[in-house]
N, CA and C atoms as an extended XYZ file, in Angstrom:
285
Properties=species:S:1:pos:R:3:atomname:S:1:resname:S:1:resid:I:1 pbc="F F F"
N        27.717       -5.291        0.472 N   MET     1
C        26.299       -5.372       -0.009 CA  MET     1
C        26.085       -4.101       -0.844 C   MET     1
N        25.291       -4.178       -1.729 N   SER     2
C        24.968       -3.077       -2.577 CA  SER     2
C        24.086       -1.931       -1.939 C   SER     2
N        24.257       -0.750       -2.131 N   LEU     3
C        23.465        0.304       -1.647 CA  LEU     3
C        22.020       -0.009       -1.867 C   LEU     3
N        21.688       -0.266       -3.231 N   ASP     4
C        20.493       -0.594       -3.698 CA  ASP     4
C        19.661       -1.702       -2.868 C   ASP     4
N        20.368       -2.748       -2.415 N   ILE     5
C        19.857       -3.632       -1.636 CA  ILE     5
C        19.567       -3.151       -0.223 C   ILE     5
N        20.475       -2.353        0.278 N   LEU     6
C        20.409       -1.767        1.580 CA  LEU     6
C        19.118       -0.825        1.592 C   LEU     6
N        18.877       -0.120        0.405 N   TYR     7
C        17.681        0.791        0.359 CA  TYR     7
C        16.565       -0.072        0.261 C   TYR     7
N        16.541       -1.186       -0.366 N   LEU     8
C        15.256       -1.988       -0.555 CA  LEU     8
C        15.048       -2.595        0.860 C   LEU     8
N        16.047       -3.104        1.568 N   ILE     9
C        15.784       -3.501        2.979 CA  ILE     9
C        15.283       -2.577        3.880 C   ILE     9
N        15.653       -1.263        3.746 N   ALA    10
C        15.224       -0.208        4.644 CA  ALA    10
C        13.712        0.061        4.190 C   ALA    10
N        13.439        0.181        3.015 N   LYS    11
C        11.962        0.299        2.478 CA  LYS    11
C        11.092       -0.744        2.884 C   LYS    11
N        11.417       -1.965        2.855 N   LEU    12
C        10.619       -3.154        3.298 CA  LEU    12
C        10.524       -3.090        4.701 C   LEU    12
N        11.623       -2.806        5.525 N   GLY    13
C        11.565       -2.766        6.959 CA  GLY    13
C        10.557       -1.613        7.494 C   GLY    13
N        10.583       -0.496        6.678 N   HIS    14
C         9.624        0.592        6.968 CA  HIS    14
C         8.335        0.163        6.826 C   HIS    14
N         7.923       -0.412        5.776 N   PHE    15
C         6.547       -0.926        5.502 CA  PHE    15
C         6.067       -1.975        6.627 C   PHE    15
N         7.040       -2.843        6.943 N   ILE    16
C         6.624       -4.041        7.902 CA  ILE    16
C         6.449       -3.277        9.190 C   ILE    16
N         7.295       -2.260        9.638 N   GLY    17
C         7.244       -1.425       10.826 CA  GLY    17
C         5.820       -0.727       10.995 C   GLY    17
N         5.479       -0.136        9.881 N   ILE    18
C         4.191        0.679        9.845 CA  ILE    18
C         2.945       -0.313        9.996 C   ILE    18
N         3.076       -1.425        9.231 N   ALA    19
C         1.896       -2.267        9.197 CA  ALA    19
C         1.892       -3.005       10.542 C   ALA    19
N         3.055       -3.436       11.113 N   THR    20
C         2.965       -4.123       12.521 CA  THR    20
C         2.336       -3.109       13.586 C   THR    20
N         2.995       -1.746       13.624 N   GLY    21
C         2.564       -0.879       14.625 CA  GLY    21
C         0.972       -0.490       14.379 C   GLY    21
N         0.762       -0.193       13.150 N   VAL    22
C        -0.873        0.192       12.983 CA  VAL    22
C        -1.733       -1.244       13.399 C   VAL    22
N        -1.323       -2.380       12.797 N   GLY    23
C        -2.159       -3.399       13.194 CA  GLY    23
C        -2.321       -3.552       14.708 C   GLY    23
N        -1.175       -3.610       15.329 N   GLY    24
C        -1.229       -3.813       16.742 CA  GLY    24
C        -2.029       -2.729       17.468 C   GLY    24
N        -1.856       -1.535       17.065 N   ALA    25
C        -2.626       -0.342       17.751 CA  ALA    25
C        -4.141       -0.729       17.443 C   ALA    25
N        -4.544       -0.923       16.158 N   ILE    26
C        -6.048       -1.146       16.002 CA  ILE    26
C        -6.468       -2.222       16.764 C   ILE    26
N        -5.937       -3.409       16.696 N   ALA    27
C        -6.291       -4.702       17.549 CA  ALA    27
C        -6.257       -4.426       18.918 C   ALA    27
N        -5.448       -3.759       19.454 N   SER    28
C        -5.402       -3.466       21.049 CA  SER    28
C        -6.686       -2.386       21.214 C   SER    28
N        -6.690       -1.495       20.374 N   ASP    29
C        -7.721       -0.412       20.744 CA  ASP    29
C        -9.164       -1.209       20.729 C   ASP    29
N        -9.381       -2.042       19.539 N   LEU    30
C       -10.650       -2.541       19.423 CA  LEU    30
C       -10.949       -3.570       20.621 C   LEU    30
N        -9.805       -4.423       20.972 N   LEU    31
C        -9.920       -5.132       22.163 CA  LEU    31
C       -10.191       -4.469       23.568 C   LEU    31
N        -9.604       -3.359       23.701 N   PHE    32
C        -9.677       -2.548       24.915 CA  PHE    32
C       -11.223       -2.000       24.958 C   PHE    32
N       -11.758       -1.331       23.709 N   MET    33
C       -13.040       -0.913       23.586 CA  MET    33
C       -14.083       -1.969       23.964 C   MET    33
N       -13.963       -3.068       23.722 N   ARG    34
C       -14.830       -4.277       23.777 CA  ARG    34
C       -14.895       -4.488       25.254 C   ARG    34
N       -13.507       -4.455       25.922 N   SER    35
C       -13.514       -4.836       27.203 CA  SER    35
C       -14.079       -3.828       28.185 C   SER    35
N       -13.937       -2.435       27.938 N   ILE    36
C       -14.551       -1.663       28.707 CA  ILE    36
C       -16.078       -1.464       28.603 C   ILE    36
N       -16.471       -2.033       27.396 N   LYS    37
C       -18.080       -1.992       26.960 CA  LYS    37
C       -18.631       -2.907       28.202 C   LYS    37
N       -17.883       -4.146       28.630 N   ASN    38
C       -18.390       -5.081       29.361 CA  ASN    38
C       -18.134       -4.662       30.781 C   ASN    38
N       -17.362       -3.535       30.912 N   LYS    39
C       -16.845       -3.194       32.228 CA  LYS    39
C       -16.052       -4.221       33.137 C   LYS    39
N       -15.462       -5.082       32.263 N   THR    40
C       -14.423       -6.002       32.938 CA  THR    40
C       -13.538       -6.386       32.039 C   THR    40
N       -12.300       -6.634       32.443 N   ILE    41
C       -11.176       -7.055       31.697 CA  ILE    41
C       -10.568       -8.350       32.283 C   ILE    41
N       -10.810       -9.384       31.483 N   SER    42
C       -10.416      -10.770       31.999 CA  SER    42
C        -8.816      -10.936       31.778 C   SER    42
N        -8.373      -11.920       32.662 N   LYS    43
C        -6.856      -12.206       32.708 CA  LYS    43
C        -6.399      -12.625       31.117 C   LYS    43
N        -7.349      -13.303       30.515 N   ASP    44
C        -6.982      -13.595       29.013 CA  ASP    44
C        -6.826      -12.197       28.219 C   ASP    44
N        -7.798      -11.404       28.345 N   GLU    45
C        -7.632       -9.982       27.608 CA  GLU    45
C        -6.529       -9.209       27.942 C   GLU    45
N        -6.136       -9.233       29.321 N   ILE    46
C        -4.699       -8.609       29.701 CA  ILE    46
C        -3.714       -9.108       29.177 C   ILE    46
N        -3.697      -10.569       28.988 N   ALA    47
C        -2.573      -11.166       28.386 CA  ALA    47
C        -2.461      -10.674       26.940 C   ALA    47
N        -3.610      -10.779       26.352 N   LEU    48
C        -3.605      -10.326       24.780 CA  LEU    48
C        -3.262       -8.955       24.771 C   LEU    48
N        -3.644       -8.086       25.450 N   LEU    49
C        -3.285       -6.662       25.497 CA  LEU    49
C        -1.811       -6.425       25.685 C   LEU    49
N        -1.231       -7.193       26.526 N   THR    50
C         0.242       -7.286       26.845 CA  THR    50
C         1.053       -7.643       25.514 C   THR    50
N         0.677       -8.781       24.773 N   THR    51
C         1.079       -9.295       23.618 CA  THR    51
C         1.022       -8.091       22.607 C   THR    51
N        -0.128       -7.553       22.441 N   LEU    52
C        -0.363       -6.479       21.239 CA  LEU    52
C         0.618       -5.222       21.794 C   LEU    52
N         0.811       -5.052       22.853 N   SER    53
C         1.621       -4.070       23.240 CA  SER    53
C         3.166       -4.229       22.796 C   SER    53
N         3.578       -5.480       22.968 N   SER    54
C         4.732       -5.886       22.488 CA  SER    54
C         5.010       -5.754       21.060 C   SER    54
N         3.938       -6.140       20.189 N   LEU    55
C         3.929       -6.103       18.846 CA  LEU    55
C         3.932       -4.477       18.500 C   LEU    55
N         3.236       -3.750       19.260 N   LEU    56
C         3.492       -2.286       18.851 CA  LEU    56
C         4.939       -1.820       19.042 C   LEU    56
N         5.520       -2.136       20.086 N   TRP    57
C         6.915       -1.858       20.340 CA  TRP    57
C         7.852       -2.484       19.193 C   TRP    57
N         7.600       -3.714       18.775 N   VAL    58
C         8.463       -4.175       17.685 CA  VAL    58
C         8.168       -3.391       16.374 C   VAL    58
N         7.048       -2.964       16.074 N   GLY    59
C         6.695       -2.223       14.851 CA  GLY    59
C         7.320       -0.891       15.018 C   GLY    59
N         7.354       -0.267       16.079 N   LEU    60
C         8.096        1.079       16.440 CA  LEU    60
C         9.585        0.650       16.279 C   LEU    60
N        10.119       -0.090       16.903 N   LEU    61
C        11.509       -0.255       16.708 CA  LEU    61
C        11.996       -0.567       15.383 C   LEU    61
N        11.046       -1.543       14.549 N   THR    62
C        11.425       -1.684       13.250 CA  THR    62
C        11.436       -0.473       12.327 C   THR    62
N        10.379        0.277       12.616 N   PHE    63
C        10.195        1.697       11.972 CA  PHE    63
C        11.329        2.560       12.135 C   PHE    63
N        11.906        2.660       13.368 N   LEU    64
C        12.964        3.392       13.616 CA  LEU    64
C        14.259        3.014       13.055 C   LEU    64
N        14.633        1.702       13.269 N   VAL    65
C        15.915        1.131       12.725 CA  VAL    65
C        15.867        1.243       11.234 C   VAL    65
N        14.724        0.982       10.471 N   SER    66
C        14.775        1.101        9.031 CA  SER    66
C        14.925        2.701        8.573 C   SER    66
N        14.327        3.637        9.402 N   GLY    67
C        14.450        4.956        9.061 CA  GLY    67
C        16.054        5.383        9.092 C   GLY    67
N        16.485        4.940       10.170 N   LEU    68
C        17.977        5.218       10.500 CA  LEU    68
C        18.808        4.641        9.254 C   LEU    68
N        18.293        3.485        8.779 N   LEU    69
C        18.957        2.824        7.719 CA  LEU    69
C        18.833        3.760        6.414 C   LEU    69
N        17.695        4.272        6.161 N   PHE    70
C        17.506        5.118        4.952 CA  PHE    70
C        18.404        6.119        5.069 C   PHE    70
N        18.743        6.875        6.185 N   MET    71
C        19.615        7.981        6.312 CA  MET    71
C        20.997        7.466        6.198 C   MET    71
N        21.368        6.308        6.601 N   TYR    72
C        22.650        5.829        6.512 CA  TYR    72
C        23.062        5.626        4.935 C   TYR    72
N        22.143        4.979        4.292 N   VAL    73
C        22.309        4.891        2.708 CA  VAL    73
C        22.456        6.083        1.938 C   VAL    73
N        21.533        7.064        2.385 N   GLN    74
C        21.609        8.317        1.718 CA  GLN    74
C        22.958        9.154        1.932 C   GLN    74
N        23.454        8.890        3.213 N   GLN    75
C        24.781        9.365        3.595 CA  GLN    75
C        25.944        8.801        2.690 C   GLN    75
N        25.743        7.490        2.515 N   LEU    76
C        26.649        6.840        1.751 CA  LEU    76
C        26.674        7.363        0.258 C   LEU    76
N        25.493        7.494       -0.347 N   GLN    77
C        25.238        7.953       -1.717 CA  GLN    77
C        25.558        9.247       -1.986 C   GLN    77
N        25.165       10.139       -1.113 N   LEU    78
C        25.307       11.670       -1.512 CA  LEU    78
C        26.373       12.260       -0.670 C   LEU    78
N        26.924       11.788        0.484 N   GLY    79
C        27.739       12.308        1.314 CA  GLY    79
C        27.090       13.175        2.393 C   GLY    79
N        25.693       13.387        2.339 N   TYR    80
C        24.996       14.130        3.288 CA  TYR    80
C        23.653       13.604        3.305 C   TYR    80
N        22.802       13.966        4.373 N   ILE    81
C        21.425       13.463        4.437 CA  ILE    81
C        20.400       14.455        4.029 C   ILE    81
N        19.885       14.265        2.691 N   LYS    82
C        18.950       15.083        2.088 CA  LYS    82
C        17.509       15.273        2.713 C   LYS    82
N        17.275       14.184        3.378 N   TYR    83
C        15.995       14.290        4.004 CA  TYR    83
C        15.869       15.404        5.068 C   TYR    83
N        17.034       15.849        5.807 N   PHE    84
C        16.894       17.043        6.659 CA  PHE    84
C        16.486       18.336        6.068 C   PHE    84
N        16.589       18.439        4.744 N   GLU    85
C        16.193       19.578        3.911 CA  GLU    85
C        14.735       19.734        3.802 C   GLU    85
N        13.963       18.443        3.940 N   TYR    86
C        12.559       18.650        3.888 CA  TYR    86
C        11.571       18.820        5.024 C   TYR    86
N        10.871       19.992        5.161 N   GLU    87
C         9.987       20.161        6.042 CA  GLU    87
C         9.014       19.101        6.603 C   GLU    87
N         8.560       18.478        5.738 N   PRO    88
C         7.627       17.318        6.251 CA  PRO    88
C         8.493       16.207        6.814 C   PRO    88
N         9.601       16.037        6.507 N   PHE    89
C        10.480       15.120        7.235 CA  PHE    89
C        10.850       15.563        8.684 C   PHE    89
N        11.186       16.931        8.869 N   LYS    90
C        11.329       17.555       10.123 CA  LYS    90
C        10.226       17.501       10.962 C   LYS    90
N         8.947       17.604       10.408 N   ALA    91
C         7.747       17.592       11.293 CA  ALA    91
C         7.394       16.141       11.766 C   ALA    91
N         7.787       15.074       10.730 N   LYS    92
C         7.665       13.627       11.067 CA  LYS    92
C         8.581       13.158       12.370 C   LYS    92
N         9.813       13.726       12.406 N   LEU    93
C        10.737       13.637       13.402 CA  LEU    93
C        10.126       14.198       14.682 C   LEU    93
N         9.378       15.244       14.735 N   THR    94
C         8.857       15.864       16.035 CA  THR    94
C         7.646       14.972       16.512 C   THR    94
N         7.095       14.380       15.727 N   LEU    95
C         5.985       13.399       16.280 CA  LEU    95
C         6.348       12.128       16.696 C   LEU    95
């Protein structure tokens, strides 16, 4: 498989991971806020929150795996991982 295709897969996976994670977080926050406004959380809402939590984990895992794929592709292309030289990248890793 070409490195360009691997890079494209990593980029697409990163975007999908971000969208899935952020979308799940926003949906679960909105649902939770609506639930506590009523001061009751029904069994259906708990089930939905559990599903949204799983969606968040899938997004995070996709984001993580695609990030590792970015570093792998760069290691193959350059012989070292250039991302480690950038301070914003180091900050991102600490978050």
